[in-house]
mmCIF file of C-alpha atoms in Angstrom:
data_model
loop_
_atom_site.group_PDB
_atom_site.id
_atom_site.type_symbol
_atom_site.label_atom_id
_atom_site.label_comp_id
_atom_site.label_asym_id
_atom_site.label_seq_id
_atom_site.Cartn_x
_atom_site.Cartn_y
_atom_site.Cartn_z
ATOM 1 C CA UNK A 1 214.615 -76.516 -108.074
ATOM 2 C CA UNK A 2 212.108 -76.900 -105.969
ATOM 3 C CA UNK A 3 210.697 -74.356 -104.136
ATOM 4 C CA UNK A 4 212.649 -73.816 -100.708
ATOM 5 C CA UNK A 5 209.861 -73.620 -97.778
ATOM 6 C CA UNK A 6 207.449 -74.652 -99.399
ATOM 7 C CA UNK A 7 205.095 -76.117 -96.297
ATOM 8 C CA UNK A 8 205.000 -72.800 -95.265
ATOM 9 C CA UNK A 9 203.605 -70.726 -98.656
ATOM 10 C CA UNK A 10 201.095 -73.476 -97.809
ATOM 11 C CA UNK A 11 199.864 -72.345 -94.272
ATOM 12 C CA UNK A 12 200.315 -69.060 -95.621
ATOM 13 C CA UNK A 13 196.126 -67.710 -95.452
ATOM 14 C CA UNK A 14 197.533 -65.096 -98.075
ATOM 15 C CA UNK A 15 198.654 -68.173 -100.402
ATOM 16 C CA UNK A 16 195.405 -69.886 -103.389
ATOM 17 C CA UNK A 17 194.685 -72.802 -104.379
ATOM 18 C CA UNK A 18 195.615 -73.814 -107.525
ATOM 19 C CA UNK A 19 191.514 -73.582 -108.146
ATOM 20 C CA UNK A 20 191.298 -70.344 -107.164
ATOM 21 C CA UNK A 21 194.872 -69.194 -108.465
ATOM 22 C CA UNK A 22 193.668 -66.152 -111.367
ATOM 23 C CA UNK A 23 196.452 -67.605 -113.517
ATOM 24 C CA UNK A 24 196.071 -71.131 -115.496
ATOM 25 C CA UNK A 25 198.194 -73.319 -117.578
ATOM 26 C CA UNK A 26 195.880 -75.242 -120.032
ATOM 27 C CA UNK A 27 198.346 -77.546 -121.823
ATOM 28 C CA UNK A 28 195.322 -79.497 -124.162
ATOM 29 C CA UNK A 29 195.404 -82.106 -126.785
ATOM 30 C CA UNK A 30 194.067 -82.424 -130.063
ATOM 31 C CA UNK A 31 189.935 -82.602 -130.483
ATOM 32 C CA UNK A 32 190.079 -81.549 -126.771
ATOM 33 C CA UNK A 33 186.777 -79.920 -126.156
ATOM 34 C CA UNK A 34 186.654 -76.946 -123.983
ATOM 35 C CA UNK A 35 184.219 -74.546 -121.979
ATOM 36 C CA UNK A 36 185.395 -71.419 -121.014
ATOM 37 C CA UNK A 37 182.514 -70.534 -118.202
ATOM 38 C CA UNK A 38 183.570 -67.584 -116.446
ATOM 39 C CA UNK A 39 181.392 -66.866 -114.286
ATOM 40 C CA UNK A 40 180.741 -63.370 -114.845
ATOM 41 C CA UNK A 41 185.099 -62.720 -113.644
ATOM 42 C CA UNK A 42 186.713 -60.624 -116.856
ATOM 43 C CA UNK A 43 188.878 -63.610 -119.179
ATOM 44 C CA UNK A 44 191.949 -63.248 -121.048
ATOM 45 C CA UNK A 45 193.689 -65.720 -123.120
ATOM 46 C CA UNK A 46 197.335 -65.980 -124.329
ATOM 47 C CA UNK A 47 197.793 -68.578 -126.918
ATOM 48 C CA UNK A 48 201.176 -69.299 -126.311
ATOM 49 C CA UNK A 49 201.026 -72.662 -129.138
ATOM 50 C CA UNK A 50 198.271 -73.998 -131.365
ATOM 51 C CA UNK A 51 194.838 -73.427 -133.157
ATOM 52 C CA UNK A 52 191.802 -73.237 -130.802
ATOM 53 C CA UNK A 53 188.036 -73.282 -132.559
ATOM 54 C CA UNK A 54 185.088 -71.761 -130.184
ATOM 55 C CA UNK A 55 181.718 -70.394 -130.378
ATOM 56 C CA UNK A 56 180.286 -67.218 -128.059
ATOM 57 C CA UNK A 57 177.262 -64.726 -128.662
ATOM 58 C CA UNK A 58 175.305 -65.052 -131.360
ATOM 59 C CA UNK A 59 176.623 -68.595 -133.119
ATOM 60 C CA UNK A 60 179.734 -66.834 -133.975
ATOM 61 C CA UNK A 61 181.879 -68.435 -134.234
ATOM 62 C CA UNK A 62 185.830 -67.684 -133.956
ATOM 63 C CA UNK A 63 188.914 -69.160 -134.171
ATOM 64 C CA UNK A 64 192.082 -68.140 -131.402
ATOM 65 C CA UNK A 65 195.643 -68.851 -132.478
ATOM 66 C CA UNK A 66 198.827 -69.386 -131.046
ATOM 67 C CA UNK A 67 200.508 -65.258 -131.229
ATOM 68 C CA UNK A 68 197.664 -63.637 -129.829
ATOM 69 C CA UNK A 69 195.772 -62.033 -126.443
ATOM 70 C CA UNK A 70 192.289 -62.472 -126.668
ATOM 71 C CA UNK A 71 189.821 -60.550 -124.243
ATOM 72 C CA UNK A 72 186.433 -62.043 -123.529
ATOM 73 C CA UNK A 73 183.612 -61.291 -122.789
ATOM 74 C CA UNK A 74 182.100 -61.824 -119.464
ATOM 75 C CA UNK A 75 178.153 -62.144 -120.559
ATOM 76 C CA UNK A 76 178.842 -65.528 -122.053
ATOM 77 C CA UNK A 77 179.932 -68.868 -121.616
ATOM 78 C CA UNK A 78 182.211 -69.973 -124.454
ATOM 79 C CA UNK A 79 182.053 -73.874 -126.336
ATOM 80 C CA UNK A 80 185.242 -75.239 -129.149
ATOM 81 C CA UNK A 81 187.578 -77.652 -130.207
ATOM 82 C CA UNK A 82 191.791 -77.336 -130.412
ATOM 83 C CA UNK A 83 192.942 -77.556 -133.816
ATOM 84 C CA UNK A 84 196.126 -78.966 -132.292
ATOM 85 C CA UNK A 85 198.087 -79.399 -129.535
ATOM 86 C CA UNK A 86 198.069 -76.288 -127.496
ATOM 87 C CA UNK A 87 199.099 -73.961 -125.061
ATOM 88 C CA UNK A 88 197.247 -71.470 -123.281
ATOM 89 C CA UNK A 89 197.458 -68.880 -119.682
ATOM 90 C CA UNK A 90 194.406 -67.818 -119.290
ATOM 91 C CA UNK A 91 194.123 -64.720 -116.573
ATOM 92 C CA UNK A 92 190.170 -64.656 -114.764
ATOM 93 C CA UNK A 93 189.296 -61.722 -112.121
ATOM 94 C CA UNK A 94 186.216 -59.316 -110.948
ATOM 95 C CA UNK A 95 188.026 -56.674 -110.778
ATOM 96 C CA UNK A 96 191.411 -55.320 -110.867
ATOM 97 C CA UNK A 97 192.949 -55.239 -107.679
ATOM 98 C CA UNK A 98 195.329 -52.189 -107.311
ATOM 99 C CA UNK A 99 192.792 -49.518 -107.626
ATOM 100 C CA UNK A 100 195.870 -47.110 -110.222
ATOM 101 C CA UNK A 101 194.922 -50.040 -112.808
ATOM 102 C CA UNK A 102 190.750 -49.467 -112.357
ATOM 103 C CA UNK A 103 190.915 -45.670 -112.371
ATOM 104 C CA UNK A 104 193.162 -46.096 -115.601
ATOM 105 C CA UNK A 105 191.038 -48.216 -117.672
ATOM 106 C CA UNK A 106 188.431 -45.788 -116.567
ATOM 107 C CA UNK A 107 190.122 -43.077 -118.223
ATOM 108 C CA UNK A 108 189.977 -44.823 -121.661
ATOM 109 C CA UNK A 109 186.054 -44.935 -121.055
ATOM 110 C CA UNK A 110 186.080 -41.689 -123.915
ATOM 111 C CA UNK A 111 187.939 -44.056 -126.382
ATOM 112 C CA UNK A 112 186.079 -47.181 -126.931
ATOM 113 C CA UNK A 113 184.006 -47.397 -130.357
ATOM 114 C CA UNK A 114 181.340 -47.973 -131.301
ATOM 115 C CA UNK A 115 182.035 -51.020 -132.491
ATOM 116 C CA UNK A 116 183.167 -53.237 -130.367
ATOM 117 C CA UNK A 117 183.162 -57.210 -130.337
ATOM 118 C CA UNK A 118 181.916 -60.515 -128.237
ATOM 119 C CA UNK A 119 186.056 -61.494 -128.674
ATOM 120 C CA UNK A 120 189.009 -59.071 -128.991
ATOM 121 C CA UNK A 121 192.259 -59.419 -130.466
ATOM 122 C CA UNK A 122 195.478 -58.364 -129.225
ATOM 123 C CA UNK A 123 198.957 -59.619 -131.067
ATOM 124 C CA UNK A 124 201.464 -60.886 -127.699
ATOM 125 C CA UNK A 125 204.985 -58.170 -128.488
ATOM 126 C CA UNK A 126 207.991 -59.591 -126.799
ATOM 127 C CA UNK A 127 207.230 -57.444 -124.194
ATOM 128 C CA UNK A 128 204.112 -60.328 -122.972
ATOM 129 C CA UNK A 129 205.925 -62.677 -124.166
ATOM 130 C CA UNK A 130 209.025 -62.115 -121.842
ATOM 131 C CA UNK A 131 205.904 -61.271 -119.149
ATOM 132 C CA UNK A 132 203.811 -65.275 -120.013
ATOM 133 C CA UNK A 133 207.646 -66.782 -118.956
ATOM 134 C CA UNK A 134 207.877 -65.220 -115.556
ATOM 135 C CA UNK A 135 203.690 -66.370 -115.137
ATOM 136 C CA UNK A 136 204.419 -69.651 -116.271
ATOM 137 C CA UNK A 137 207.759 -70.199 -114.199
ATOM 138 C CA UNK A 138 205.947 -69.130 -111.471
ATOM 139 C CA UNK A 139 202.107 -71.716 -111.340
ATOM 140 C CA UNK A 140 205.110 -74.630 -113.027
ATOM 141 C CA UNK A 141 206.554 -74.028 -108.887
ATOM 142 C CA UNK A 142 203.030 -73.584 -107.492
ATOM 143 C CA UNK A 143 204.197 -69.967 -106.449
ATOM 144 C CA UNK A 144 200.798 -68.950 -105.682
ATOM 145 C CA UNK A 145 200.744 -66.080 -103.171
ATOM 146 C CA UNK A 146 197.726 -63.581 -103.603
ATOM 147 C CA UNK A 147 200.072 -60.778 -103.817
ATOM 148 C CA UNK A 148 202.742 -61.857 -105.795
ATOM 149 C CA UNK A 149 199.212 -62.995 -108.410
ATOM 150 C CA UNK A 150 198.123 -58.945 -107.678
ATOM 151 C CA UNK A 151 201.318 -57.476 -108.730
ATOM 152 C CA UNK A 152 201.515 -59.467 -111.538
ATOM 153 C CA UNK A 153 197.901 -58.453 -112.407
ATOM 154 C CA UNK A 154 199.296 -54.828 -112.678
ATOM 155 C CA UNK A 155 202.026 -54.763 -114.337
ATOM 156 C CA UNK A 156 199.985 -56.226 -117.438
ATOM 157 C CA UNK A 157 198.015 -53.485 -117.273
ATOM 158 C CA UNK A 158 201.134 -51.397 -117.172
ATOM 159 C CA UNK A 159 202.299 -53.596 -120.208
ATOM 160 C CA UNK A 160 199.248 -52.180 -122.395
ATOM 161 C CA UNK A 161 199.139 -49.142 -121.415
ATOM 162 C CA UNK A 162 202.852 -48.875 -122.876
ATOM 163 C CA UNK A 163 203.407 -50.440 -125.627
ATOM 164 C CA UNK A 164 199.504 -50.604 -127.240
ATOM 165 C CA UNK A 165 197.267 -46.854 -127.966
ATOM 166 C CA UNK A 166 194.225 -45.515 -125.453
ATOM 167 C CA UNK A 167 192.356 -47.118 -128.346
ATOM 168 C CA UNK A 168 193.524 -49.904 -128.732
ATOM 169 C CA UNK A 169 193.410 -50.686 -125.085
ATOM 170 C CA UNK A 170 189.913 -49.292 -125.054
ATOM 171 C CA UNK A 171 188.245 -52.027 -127.286
ATOM 172 C CA UNK A 172 190.811 -54.422 -126.152
ATOM 173 C CA UNK A 173 189.572 -54.214 -122.972
ATOM 174 C CA UNK A 174 186.110 -52.366 -123.070
ATOM 175 C CA UNK A 175 184.203 -55.671 -121.919
ATOM 176 C CA UNK A 176 186.342 -54.587 -118.024
ATOM 177 C CA UNK A 177 185.603 -50.682 -118.142
ATOM 178 C CA UNK A 178 182.182 -51.066 -119.450
ATOM 179 C CA UNK A 179 181.099 -53.762 -116.469
ATOM 180 C CA UNK A 180 182.326 -51.116 -113.884
ATOM 181 C CA UNK A 181 178.884 -48.905 -114.237
ATOM 182 C CA UNK A 182 176.055 -49.395 -111.688
ATOM 183 C CA UNK A 183 173.806 -49.771 -113.824
ATOM 184 C CA UNK A 184 175.630 -52.860 -115.823
ATOM 185 C CA UNK A 185 176.149 -54.626 -112.304
ATOM 186 C CA UNK A 186 172.814 -53.328 -110.914
ATOM 187 C CA UNK A 187 171.074 -55.445 -114.349
ATOM 188 C CA UNK A 188 173.308 -58.625 -114.304
ATOM 189 C CA UNK A 189 172.856 -59.267 -110.557
ATOM 190 C CA UNK A 190 168.958 -58.802 -111.323
ATOM 191 C CA UNK A 191 168.781 -60.372 -114.768
ATOM 192 C CA UNK A 192 168.799 -63.978 -112.647
ATOM 193 C CA UNK A 193 165.303 -63.804 -111.498
ATOM 194 C CA UNK A 194 163.451 -62.498 -113.775
ATOM 195 C CA UNK A 195 162.379 -63.313 -117.411
ATOM 196 C CA UNK A 196 161.068 -61.175 -119.154
ATOM 197 C CA UNK A 197 162.235 -57.875 -119.670
ATOM 198 C CA UNK A 198 158.763 -56.367 -117.743
ATOM 199 C CA UNK A 199 160.194 -58.023 -114.988
ATOM 200 C CA UNK A 200 163.921 -57.241 -115.293
ATOM 201 C CA UNK A 201 163.096 -53.174 -115.692
ATOM 202 C CA UNK A 202 160.749 -53.198 -112.282
ATOM 203 C CA UNK A 203 163.169 -55.625 -110.417
ATOM 204 C CA UNK A 204 165.828 -51.939 -111.467
ATOM 205 C CA UNK A 205 163.263 -49.875 -110.512
ATOM 206 C CA UNK A 206 162.302 -48.342 -113.499
ATOM 207 C CA UNK A 207 159.850 -47.906 -116.016
ATOM 208 C CA UNK A 208 159.799 -49.886 -118.978
ATOM 209 C CA UNK A 209 160.785 -47.775 -121.296
ATOM 210 C CA UNK A 210 163.421 -46.008 -119.414
ATOM 211 C CA UNK A 211 165.274 -48.530 -119.017
ATOM 212 C CA UNK A 212 165.150 -50.099 -122.554
ATOM 213 C CA UNK A 213 167.325 -46.549 -123.139
ATOM 214 C CA UNK A 214 169.639 -47.379 -120.730
ATOM 215 C CA UNK A 215 170.007 -50.898 -121.794
ATOM 216 C CA UNK A 216 170.387 -50.010 -125.080
ATOM 217 C CA UNK A 217 173.623 -47.442 -124.276
ATOM 218 C CA UNK A 218 175.321 -49.876 -122.274
ATOM 219 C CA UNK A 219 174.722 -53.249 -123.819
ATOM 220 C CA UNK A 220 174.241 -52.153 -127.485
ATOM 221 C CA UNK A 221 171.639 -55.180 -127.902
ATOM 222 C CA UNK A 222 167.946 -55.246 -126.746
ATOM 223 C CA UNK A 223 167.550 -56.107 -124.417
ATOM 224 C CA UNK A 224 164.728 -59.267 -125.160
ATOM 225 C CA UNK A 225 167.528 -60.053 -127.471
ATOM 226 C CA UNK A 226 169.879 -60.513 -124.344
ATOM 227 C CA UNK A 227 167.558 -61.743 -122.284
ATOM 228 C CA UNK A 228 166.908 -64.580 -124.706
ATOM 229 C CA UNK A 229 171.387 -65.300 -125.410
ATOM 230 C CA UNK A 230 172.039 -65.615 -121.328
ATOM 231 C CA UNK A 231 169.070 -68.184 -121.223
ATOM 232 C CA UNK A 232 170.376 -69.805 -124.666
ATOM 233 C CA UNK A 233 173.780 -69.467 -122.641
ATOM 234 C CA UNK A 234 172.525 -71.378 -119.607
ATOM 235 C CA UNK A 235 170.549 -74.284 -120.939
ATOM 236 C CA UNK A 236 173.497 -75.260 -123.499
ATOM 237 C CA UNK A 237 176.563 -75.065 -120.916
ATOM 238 C CA UNK A 238 173.584 -76.890 -118.186
ATOM 239 C CA UNK A 239 172.855 -79.844 -121.225
ATOM 240 C CA UNK A 240 176.568 -79.976 -121.192
ATOM 241 C CA UNK A 241 177.816 -79.533 -117.650
ATOM 242 C CA UNK A 242 174.503 -81.952 -116.334
ATOM 243 C CA UNK A 243 174.267 -86.364 -116.283
ATOM 244 C CA UNK A 244 170.539 -85.791 -115.482
ATOM 245 C CA UNK A 245 168.389 -87.136 -117.732
ATOM 246 C CA UNK A 246 165.925 -84.536 -119.265
ATOM 247 C CA UNK A 247 163.296 -84.873 -117.135
ATOM 248 C CA UNK A 248 165.020 -83.662 -114.099
ATOM 249 C CA UNK A 249 166.628 -80.899 -115.801
ATOM 250 C CA UNK A 250 163.634 -79.931 -117.114
ATOM 251 C CA UNK A 251 162.209 -77.834 -114.542
ATOM 252 C CA UNK A 252 165.414 -76.992 -113.369
ATOM 253 C CA UNK A 253 165.875 -74.153 -116.598
ATOM 254 C CA UNK A 254 162.210 -73.500 -116.029
ATOM 255 C CA UNK A 255 160.664 -75.973 -118.167
ATOM 256 C CA UNK A 256 157.615 -76.910 -117.578
ATOM 257 C CA UNK A 257 158.147 -80.821 -119.546
ATOM 258 C CA UNK A 258 161.076 -82.304 -120.532
ATOM 259 C CA UNK A 259 158.613 -82.092 -124.395
ATOM 260 C CA UNK A 260 159.513 -78.102 -123.783
ATOM 261 C CA UNK A 261 162.961 -78.023 -123.983
ATOM 262 C CA UNK A 262 163.334 -80.356 -126.625
ATOM 263 C CA UNK A 263 161.460 -78.290 -128.810
ATOM 264 C CA UNK A 264 163.528 -74.991 -127.210
ATOM 265 C CA UNK A 265 166.677 -76.542 -128.264
ATOM 266 C CA UNK A 266 165.226 -77.425 -131.393
ATOM 267 C CA UNK A 267 164.173 -73.854 -131.788
ATOM 268 C CA UNK A 268 167.379 -71.746 -130.981
ATOM 269 C CA UNK A 269 169.950 -74.325 -131.962
ATOM 270 C CA UNK A 270 168.850 -76.946 -134.392
ATOM 271 C CA UNK A 271 169.050 -79.554 -132.856
ATOM 272 C CA UNK A 272 167.727 -81.948 -129.801
ATOM 273 C CA UNK A 273 169.079 -81.993 -126.526
ATOM 274 C CA UNK A 274 170.900 -85.584 -127.033
ATOM 275 C CA UNK A 275 173.100 -83.970 -129.963
ATOM 276 C CA UNK A 276 173.860 -80.902 -128.521
ATOM 277 C CA UNK A 277 175.093 -83.171 -125.446
ATOM 278 C CA UNK A 278 177.266 -85.247 -127.808
ATOM 279 C CA UNK A 279 178.427 -82.793 -129.978
ATOM 280 C CA UNK A 280 180.472 -81.787 -126.562
ATOM 281 C CA UNK A 281 181.276 -84.754 -125.413
#
């Protein structure tokens, strides 16, 4: 049955386009190359069918399998390939839209374990499956109301609190929980404008020593390594997305020449720029 008065829904100022929807269904064939570039948004993948192999931070490889849900770190770009026909729902947002959910997450901070990962996994319980089936229905009928999506986002947080322990939620949502910290927000914003740790510390109005101490506390990684990973991801992503020649692309990425860009790729990816593009075409 089609939705009634669809034009009225579309004309409402709270109606989201499919592109702006928080929830998206992805049905992909086998051997399909994928890029999950959250652009600073928090991303959660619900695998409904099939299997996907993706690469993330520090060149780690993970397999996302049906029956599980995954939280991705908003700092990274993920690339990969489907290993068979797949179906998934991806939820992406900047912050919880209901203040109660935000407060509930902040309270979990003390339960975050010392060791966390750039991809966290939890099983899709029957209660979550019912929830996802409802979302598939709304998406199939293009019911992209912003209010409805806020409610469905909050419903998911409610189900997570109801059926998973505080420790499980803290680990699964650790990136989102830590991301509300003012220091982390400032670092992410300023990092786009700098190239070195000293420049980043100065942009944050801190001495380099104080900055390094705070950075290690909140990011669990040395700032130099973090900046390098951010740059590597940007270079790899632009090589995959852009159709410009290397002479045009190199200065856009901060390199003096296409030769310098090629040397960078050989050093950090063990591939030439052309090989990176070919591998992801």
